[in-house]
CSV table of C-alpha atoms and ligand atoms in Angstrom, one decimal:
chain,number,residue,atom,x,y,z
A,29,UNK,CA,0.0,0.2,-0.1
A,30,UNK,CA,1.4,3.6,-0.8
A,31,UNK,CA,1.6,5.9,1.9
A,32,UNK,CA,0.0,9.0,1.8
A,33,UNK,CA,1.0,12.0,3.8
A,34,UNK,CA,-1.6,14.3,5.6
A,35,UNK,CA,-0.4,18.0,6.7
A,36,UNK,CA,-1.9,18.4,10.1
A,37,UNK,CA,-3.0,21.9,11.4
A,38,UNK,CA,-2.8,23.3,14.8
A,39,UNK,CA,-4.8,26.0,16.6
A,40,UNK,CA,-2.5,26.6,19.5
A,41,UNK,CA,-1.6,23.5,21.2
A,42,UNK,CA,-4.8,21.7,19.4
A,43,UNK,CA,-5.3,19.6,16.5
A,44,UNK,CA,-7.7,21.1,14.1
A,45,UNK,CA,-11.1,18.8,14.4
A,46,UNK,CA,-11.4,19.1,10.6
A,47,UNK,CA,-8.2,17.4,9.9
A,48,UNK,CA,-9.4,13.9,11.0
A,49,UNK,CA,-11.8,14.1,7.7
A,50,UNK,CA,-8.6,14.8,5.8
A,51,UNK,CA,-7.0,11.5,7.6
A,52,UNK,CA,-9.8,9.5,6.9
A,53,UNK,CA,-9.6,10.4,3.0
A,54,UNK,CA,-5.9,9.5,3.3
A,55,UNK,CA,-6.7,6.0,5.3
A,56,UNK,CA,-9.0,5.1,1.7
A,57,UNK,CA,-6.2,5.3,-0.2
A,58,UNK,CA,-3.1,4.2,1.8
A,59,UNK,CA,-1.1,4.1,4.9
A,60,UNK,CA,-1.5,7.8,6.5
A,61,UNK,CA,1.9,9.5,7.2
A,62,UNK,CA,0.9,12.9,9.7
A,63,UNK,CA,2.7,15.4,8.9
A,64,UNK,CA,2.8,17.9,12.0
A,65,UNK,CA,4.6,21.1,12.8
A,66,UNK,CA,5.2,20.8,16.7
A,67,UNK,CA,7.2,20.4,19.3
A,68,UNK,CA,5.3,18.1,21.5
A,69,UNK,CA,4.7,15.2,19.4
A,70,UNK,CA,3.3,13.0,22.4
A,71,UNK,CA,0.9,15.5,23.1
A,72,UNK,CA,-1.2,14.7,19.8
A,73,UNK,CA,-0.5,11.1,19.3
A,74,UNK,CA,-3.3,9.7,20.8
A,75,UNK,CA,-5.8,12.0,18.8
A,76,UNK,CA,-3.9,10.8,15.6
A,77,UNK,CA,-3.8,7.3,15.9
A,78,UNK,CA,-7.3,7.5,16.6
A,79,UNK,CA,-7.8,8.3,13.0
A,80,UNK,CA,-5.4,6.0,11.5
A,81,UNK,CA,-2.2,7.6,11.0
A,82,UNK,CA,0.2,5.1,11.7
A,83,UNK,CA,3.3,7.3,11.3
A,84,UNK,CA,3.4,11.0,13.1
A,85,UNK,CA,6.5,13.0,11.5
A,86,UNK,CA,7.1,15.9,13.5
A,87,UNK,CA,8.7,18.9,12.4
A,88,UNK,CA,10.0,22.3,13.3
A,89,UNK,CA,10.1,25.5,11.5
A,90,UNK,CA,8.1,28.9,12.0
A,91,UNK,CA,8.8,30.3,8.4
A,92,UNK,CA,6.3,29.1,5.5
A,93,UNK,CA,9.5,28.7,3.2
A,94,UNK,CA,11.3,26.4,5.6
A,95,UNK,CA,8.0,24.7,6.5
A,96,UNK,CA,7.6,23.4,2.6
A,97,UNK,CA,11.4,22.8,2.3
A,98,UNK,CA,10.8,20.1,5.2
A,99,UNK,CA,7.9,18.9,3.5
A,100,UNK,CA,9.1,18.3,0.4
A,101,UNK,CA,12.1,16.3,2.1
A,102,UNK,CA,9.5,14.2,4.2
A,103,UNK,CA,7.5,13.5,1.0
A,104,UNK,CA,10.9,12.1,-0.7
A,105,UNK,CA,12.0,10.1,2.6
A,106,UNK,CA,8.4,8.4,3.2
A,107,UNK,CA,7.8,8.3,-0.6
A,108,UNK,CA,4.9,9.7,-0.3
A,109,UNK,CA,2.0,8.6,-3.3
A,110,UNK,CA,0.1,11.7,-2.8
A,111,UNK,CA,-0.1,15.1,0.3
A,112,UNK,CA,-3.3,15.9,1.5
A,113,UNK,CA,-4.4,18.7,3.6
A,114,UNK,CA,-6.9,21.3,4.4
A,115,UNK,CA,-7.7,24.1,1.9
A,116,UNK,CA,-7.1,26.8,4.6
A,117,UNK,CA,-5.6,30.0,4.2
A,118,UNK,CA,-2.5,28.4,5.7
A,119,UNK,CA,-2.9,24.6,3.8
A,120,UNK,CA,-3.3,26.2,0.5
A,121,UNK,CA,0.1,28.3,1.0
A,122,UNK,CA,1.9,25.4,2.3
A,123,UNK,CA,0.7,22.8,-0.1
A,124,UNK,CA,1.2,25.2,-3.3
A,125,UNK,CA,4.7,25.8,-2.0
A,126,UNK,CA,5.6,22.2,-1.4
A,127,UNK,CA,4.2,21.1,-4.6
A,128,UNK,CA,6.2,24.0,-6.5
A,129,UNK,CA,9.5,22.6,-4.9
A,130,UNK,CA,8.9,19.2,-6.5
A,131,UNK,CA,7.3,20.1,-9.5
A,132,UNK,CA,4.0,18.1,-8.3
A,133,UNK,CA,0.7,18.7,-9.4
A,134,UNK,CA,-1.6,20.3,-7.2
A,135,UNK,CA,-5.3,20.7,-6.5
A,136,UNK,CA,-7.1,23.1,-4.0
A,137,UNK,CA,-10.5,23.2,-2.7
A,138,UNK,CA,-11.5,19.8,-3.4
A,139,UNK,CA,-14.7,18.5,-2.8
A,140,UNK,CA,-14.1,15.0,-3.4
A,141,UNK,CA,-11.0,12.3,-4.2
A,142,UNK,CA,-10.5,9.4,-5.1
A,143,UNK,CA,-6.8,8.3,-5.0
A,144,UNK,CA,-6.6,5.3,-6.2
A,145,UNK,CA,-7.4,6.9,-9.9
A,146,UNK,CA,-5.8,10.3,-8.9
A,147,UNK,CA,-9.2,11.8,-9.5
A,148,UNK,CA,-10.1,14.9,-7.5
A,149,UNK,CA,-13.7,17.0,-8.0
A,150,UNK,CA,-13.3,20.8,-7.5
A,151,UNK,CA,-15.9,23.5,-7.1
A,152,UNK,CA,-15.7,26.1,-10.1
A,153,UNK,CA,-16.7,29.2,-11.3
A,154,UNK,CA,-17.9,30.3,-7.3
A,155,UNK,CA,-19.5,26.7,-7.6
A,156,UNK,CA,-22.0,27.4,-10.7
A,157,UNK,CA,-19.8,24.1,-11.7
A,158,UNK,CA,-17.9,21.4,-10.2
A,159,UNK,CA,-14.7,19.7,-12.2
A,160,UNK,CA,-13.5,16.4,-12.3
A,161,UNK,CA,-9.7,16.5,-12.5
A,162,UNK,CA,-7.5,13.8,-13.2
A,163,UNK,CA,-4.2,14.3,-11.3
A,164,UNK,CA,-0.8,12.8,-12.8
A,165,UNK,CA,2.8,13.1,-11.2
A,166,UNK,CA,4.7,11.5,-8.5
A,167,UNK,CA,3.1,13.2,-5.5
A,168,UNK,CA,-0.3,14.5,-5.9
A,169,UNK,CA,-0.8,17.7,-3.5
A,170,UNK,CA,-4.6,17.9,-2.7
A,171,UNK,CA,-6.2,20.7,-0.5
A,172,UNK,CA,-9.7,19.5,0.4
A,173,UNK,CA,-12.1,21.6,1.6
A,174,UNK,CA,-12.9,21.5,5.4
A,175,UNK,CA,-15.6,19.1,7.0
A,176,UNK,CA,-16.5,17.6,3.2
A,177,UNK,CA,-15.6,14.2,4.5
A,178,UNK,CA,-16.8,13.0,7.4
A,179,UNK,CA,-14.5,11.4,9.7
A,180,UNK,CA,-14.5,7.6,10.4
A,181,UNK,CA,-12.1,6.6,13.5
A,182,UNK,CA,-9.9,3.8,12.7
A,183,UNK,CA,-7.3,3.2,15.5
A,184,UNK,CA,-3.8,2.0,15.0
A,185,UNK,CA,-1.0,2.1,17.1
A,186,UNK,CA,1.8,5.2,15.9
A,187,UNK,CA,5.3,5.8,15.4
A,188,UNK,CA,6.1,9.0,16.2
A,189,UNK,CA,9.4,10.2,14.0
A,190,UNK,CA,11.1,13.7,14.9
A,191,UNK,CA,12.4,14.7,11.3
A,192,UNK,CA,14.9,17.6,10.5
A,193,UNK,CA,16.5,18.4,7.2
A,194,UNK,CA,18.7,20.8,5.7
A,195,UNK,CA,16.0,23.6,5.1
A,196,UNK,CA,19.1,26.7,3.5
A,197,UNK,CA,18.2,30.5,4.2
A,198,UNK,CA,14.0,31.2,3.9
A,199,UNK,CA,14.8,32.8,0.6
A,200,UNK,CA,14.2,36.6,1.8
A,201,UNK,CA,10.8,35.5,3.9
A,202,UNK,CA,10.9,37.1,6.9
A,203,UNK,CA,7.7,37.0,9.3
A,204,UNK,CA,7.6,40.5,11.1
A,205,UNK,CA,4.2,40.2,13.0
A,206,UNK,CA,1.1,37.6,12.8
A,207,UNK,CA,-2.2,39.3,13.4
A,208,UNK,CA,-5.3,36.9,14.4
A,209,UNK,CA,-8.4,37.9,13.0
A,210,UNK,CA,-11.6,36.0,14.1
A,211,UNK,CA,-14.9,36.9,16.2
A,212,UNK,CA,-13.9,35.5,19.5
A,213,UNK,CA,-16.0,32.3,18.8
A,214,UNK,CA,-15.5,29.0,17.2
A,215,UNK,CA,-13.7,29.1,13.8
A,216,UNK,CA,-15.9,29.8,11.1
A,217,UNK,CA,-14.1,27.3,8.9
A,218,UNK,CA,-14.1,24.4,11.4
A,219,UNK,CA,-17.6,25.1,12.8
A,220,UNK,CA,-20.0,22.2,12.6
A,221,UNK,CA,-23.0,24.8,12.9
A,222,UNK,CA,-23.1,28.6,11.3
A,223,UNK,CA,-25.7,31.1,11.8
A,224,UNK,CA,-25.1,33.9,9.2
A,225,UNK,CA,-26.3,37.6,9.1
A,226,UNK,CA,-27.4,39.2,6.1
A,227,UNK,CA,-27.8,42.9,5.1
A,228,UNK,CA,-31.1,43.5,7.4
A,229,UNK,CA,-29.1,43.1,10.5
A,230,UNK,CA,-28.6,47.1,10.1
A,231,UNK,CA,-26.2,47.3,12.6
A,232,UNK,CA,-23.1,45.5,14.1
A,233,UNK,CA,-25.3,45.9,17.6
A,234,UNK,CA,-28.1,43.6,16.2
A,235,UNK,CA,-25.6,40.7,15.5
A,236,UNK,CA,-25.7,39.9,19.1
A,237,UNK,CA,-28.6,38.3,18.4
A,238,UNK,CA,-26.8,35.9,16.4
A,239,UNK,CA,-24.5,35.2,18.9
A,240,UNK,CA,-26.8,34.6,21.2
A,241,UNK,CA,-28.1,31.8,19.5
A,242,UNK,CA,-24.6,30.9,18.1
A,243,UNK,CA,-23.7,30.2,22.1
A,244,UNK,CA,-26.5,27.6,22.9
A,245,UNK,CA,-26.0,25.8,19.3
A,246,UNK,CA,-22.8,25.7,19.4
A,247,UNK,CA,-22.0,27.6,16.7
A,248,UNK,CA,-20.2,30.5,14.9
A,249,UNK,CA,-21.3,33.6,13.5
A,250,UNK,CA,-21.0,34.5,9.7
A,251,UNK,CA,-21.9,37.7,7.8
A,252,UNK,CA,-22.9,38.0,4.0
A,253,UNK,CA,-20.7,40.6,2.0
A,254,UNK,CA,-23.5,43.3,2.1
A,255,UNK,CA,-23.0,43.2,5.9
A,256,UNK,CA,-19.5,43.2,5.9
A,257,UNK,CA,-19.5,46.4,3.3
A,258,UNK,CA,-22.1,47.9,5.7
A,259,UNK,CA,-19.2,47.8,8.3
A,260,UNK,CA,-21.7,45.4,10.8
A,261,UNK,CA,-19.2,42.7,10.7
A,262,UNK,CA,-15.2,42.3,9.9
A,263,UNK,CA,-14.1,40.8,7.1
A,264,UNK,CA,-13.1,37.9,8.9
A,265,UNK,CA,-16.9,36.9,9.1
A,266,UNK,CA,-17.5,36.7,5.9
A,267,UNK,CA,-18.8,33.8,3.8
A,268,UNK,CA,-18.9,33.5,0.2
A,269,UNK,CA,-16.8,33.9,-3.2
A,270,UNK,CA,-14.4,36.6,-1.5
A,271,UNK,CA,-15.0,35.3,2.0
A,272,UNK,CA,-14.9,32.2,3.7
A,273,UNK,CA,-15.6,28.6,2.6
A,274,UNK,CA,-17.2,26.9,4.9
A,275,UNK,CA,-19.1,23.3,4.9
A,276,UNK,CA,-20.7,22.8,8.2
A,277,UNK,CA,-23.4,20.4,9.3
A,278,UNK,CA,-25.8,23.1,9.4
A,279,UNK,CA,-25.9,26.7,7.8
A,280,UNK,CA,-28.6,28.9,9.0
A,281,UNK,CA,-28.9,32.0,6.7
A,282,UNK,CA,-30.6,35.0,8.3
A,283,UNK,CA,-31.8,37.7,6.0
A,284,UNK,CA,-29.9,36.7,3.2
A,285,UNK,CA,-31.5,36.8,-0.4
A,286,UNK,CA,-29.1,33.7,-1.5
A,287,UNK,CA,-26.7,35.4,-4.1
A,288,UNK,CA,-24.3,33.0,-6.1
A,289,UNK,CA,-21.5,34.8,-4.6
A,290,UNK,CA,-22.8,33.8,-1.2
A,291,UNK,CA,-23.7,30.2,-2.0
A,292,UNK,CA,-20.2,29.7,-3.7
A,293,UNK,CA,-18.5,29.9,0.0
A,294,UNK,CA,-21.4,27.6,1.7
A,295,UNK,CA,-23.1,25.5,-0.4
A,296,UNK,CA,-21.4,22.1,0.3
A,297,UNK,CA,-23.2,22.8,3.8
A,298,UNK,CA,-24.8,19.5,4.7
A,299,UNK,CA,-28.4,21.4,5.7
A,300,UNK,CA,-29.2,24.7,4.9
A,301,UNK,CA,-32.0,26.8,6.4
A,302,UNK,CA,-33.4,30.3,5.2
A,303,UNK,CA,-34.9,32.9,7.4
A,304,UNK,CA,-36.5,35.6,5.0
A,305,UNK,CA,-39.4,37.9,5.0
A,306,UNK,CA,-40.0,37.6,1.6
A,307,UNK,CA,-41.2,34.5,0.2
A,308,UNK,CA,-40.3,34.7,-3.2
A,309,UNK,CA,-36.5,35.1,-2.1
A,310,UNK,CA,-34.0,33.2,-4.2
A,311,UNK,CA,-32.6,31.6,-1.2
A,312,UNK,CA,-35.6,29.4,-0.8
A,313,UNK,CA,-35.0,27.9,-4.1
A,314,UNK,CA,-31.5,26.5,-2.7
A,315,UNK,CA,-32.4,25.9,1.0
A,316,UNK,CA,-33.2,22.6,2.6
A,317,UNK,CA,-35.9,24.4,4.9
A,318,UNK,CA,-37.4,27.7,4.3
A,319,UNK,CA,-38.7,30.0,7.4
A,320,UNK,CA,-40.7,33.0,5.9
A,321,UNK,CA,-40.3,35.4,9.0
A,322,UNK,CA,-38.6,38.5,10.3
A,323,UNK,CA,-35.4,37.2,11.6
A,324,UNK,CA,-35.2,39.5,14.7
A,325,UNK,CA,-38.6,37.3,15.5
A,326,UNK,CA,-37.4,33.9,14.6
A,327,UNK,CA,-33.9,34.3,15.9
A,328,UNK,CA,-34.5,35.2,19.6
A,329,UNK,CA,-37.5,32.9,19.3
A,330,UNK,CA,-35.1,29.9,18.2
A,331,UNK,CA,-32.4,30.9,20.8
A,332,UNK,CA,-35.3,30.6,23.6
A,333,UNK,CA,-36.3,27.3,22.7
A,334,UNK,CA,-32.8,26.3,22.3
A,335,UNK,CA,-31.9,27.6,25.9
A,336,UNK,CA,-35.3,25.8,27.3
A,337,UNK,CA,-34.0,22.2,25.7
A,338,UNK,CA,-30.6,22.3,27.0
B,29,LIG,C1,-17.6,39.6,-7.7
B,29,LIG,C2,-18.4,39.7,-6.2
B,29,LIG,C3,-18.0,38.8,-5.2
B,29,LIG,C4,-18.7,38.6,-3.9
B,29,LIG,N1,-18.7,38.1,-2.8
B,29,LIG,C5,-19.5,37.8,-2.1
B,29,LIG,C6,-19.3,37.2,-0.9
B,29,LIG,O1,-18.0,36.6,-0.9
B,29,LIG,N2,-20.0,36.8,0.1
B,29,LIG,C7,-21.3,37.4,0.0
B,29,LIG,O2,-22.1,37.3,0.8
B,29,LIG,N3,-21.8,38.2,-1.2
B,29,LIG,C8,-20.5,38.4,-2.0
B,29,LIG,N4,-20.9,39.1,-3.3
B,29,LIG,C9,-22.1,39.9,-3.2
B,29,LIG,C10,-23.7,39.3,-3.4
B,29,LIG,O3,-23.5,39.4,-4.8
B,29,LIG,C11,-25.1,40.0,-2.8
B,29,LIG,O4,-24.6,41.4,-2.6
B,29,LIG,C12,-25.1,39.7,-0.9
B,29,LIG,O5,-24.0,38.2,-0.7
B,29,LIG,C13,-26.1,40.2,-0.7
B,29,LIG,O6,-26.2,40.1,0.6
B,29,LIG,P1,-27.3,39.9,1.3
B,29,LIG,O7,-28.1,38.6,0.9
B,29,LIG,O8,-26.9,39.9,3.1
B,29,LIG,O9,-28.4,41.2,1.2
B,29,LIG,P2,-29.7,41.3,0.2
B,29,LIG,O10,-29.0,40.9,-1.1
B,29,LIG,O11,-29.8,42.5,0.4
B,29,LIG,O12,-30.9,40.4,0.8
B,29,LIG,C14,-31.4,40.9,2.0
B,29,LIG,C15,-32.6,39.7,2.2
B,29,LIG,O13,-32.9,40.0,3.4
B,29,LIG,C16,-34.6,40.0,3.4
B,29,LIG,N5,-34.8,40.5,4.7
B,29,LIG,C17,-34.9,42.1,4.8
B,29,LIG,N6,-35.1,42.1,5.8
B,29,LIG,C18,-35.6,40.8,6.7
B,29,LIG,C19,-36.0,40.5,8.4
B,29,LIG,N7,-36.2,41.5,8.9
B,29,LIG,N8,-36.0,39.2,8.4
B,29,LIG,C20,-35.6,38.2,7.4
B,29,LIG,N9,-35.2,38.7,6.1
B,29,LIG,C21,-35.6,40.1,5.7
B,29,LIG,C22,-34.6,40.5,1.8
B,29,LIG,O14,-35.7,39.9,1.8
B,29,LIG,C23,-33.6,40.0,1.0
B,29,LIG,O15,-34.1,38.9,0.7
B,29,LIG,C24,-19.9,39.4,-4.1
B,29,LIG,C25,-20.0,40.3,-5.4
B,29,LIG,C26,-19.4,40.2,-6.5
B,29,LIG,C27,-20.0,41.0,-7.5
């Protein structure tokens, strides 16, 4: 069986939960080898073993140029047939750098993968079409949209392998500062439930009703571009073509018309609920469940019911 690498993303000292679906994808095509930038492999060993990582390669680097060089060295050392990761901001950056070093094929924002045939399905043209792409080359580099593959436990006993390699200089790249965005709640791209507000939110203050609901769900709060452009929410909360791409189990759109550009970022959500005062709003033609009503009445009522049934 081939070795399939998985670039594991950390959130502080913890593994991002969306990595486990990527490990499941790797296990479907061979022996999963986890690549992790961490000083403390022991702390994450159990979690990675639970989802089938038979080898855990730990590395240390802070600079993306040096990280990519280490990843490329791991690909060669462990003869990886493919290197998978999350199609997150970090994943897209590192997978692309590594593919470039190895002159290997790269597909990002994949929503399905078949490692046996080297085929991926990816969303194209703002989600209006999907493309089936046949990759050929020595090591397929694929970034998967977070949460598109359900994580399945496959317990194994893992070998922890600290790895170093000569990375040379960092090609003139120096990180001066890292600024953390975010809303202070659950990371949007990681969340299993998202509640999003559109233009009719009308103020940043009104987003409080979505945060209150998100707290009981529990979930993360998103915003449409109209709400972001109006200054009601920061860009880090924007979902869509020019915002974040998300794939939660449940997406609740409050006061969203259902634009193509918004759907480009969330149409792979498993269940979509639309709340809109206009029964003819386009969102009702695209969601699984629709509630015709005023979000300022429906959302607090939902929060109350959820609180009662907690
Ligand atoms: C190149 C490009 C990229 C873009 N990228 C993005 C993107 O990443 N993300 C994104 O979201 N948009 C994006 N857009 C903008 C997109 O085209 C839409 O303009 C935007 O999504 C509309 O936001 P909205 O649904 O919040 O507002 P609207 O289209 O104004 O819809 C508001 C809806 O709320 C309903 N409503 C009104 N009051 C209430 C109430 N009290 N309760 C319930 N419902 C109510 C109305 O009936 C209406 O259907 C992009 C556009 C372009 C051209």
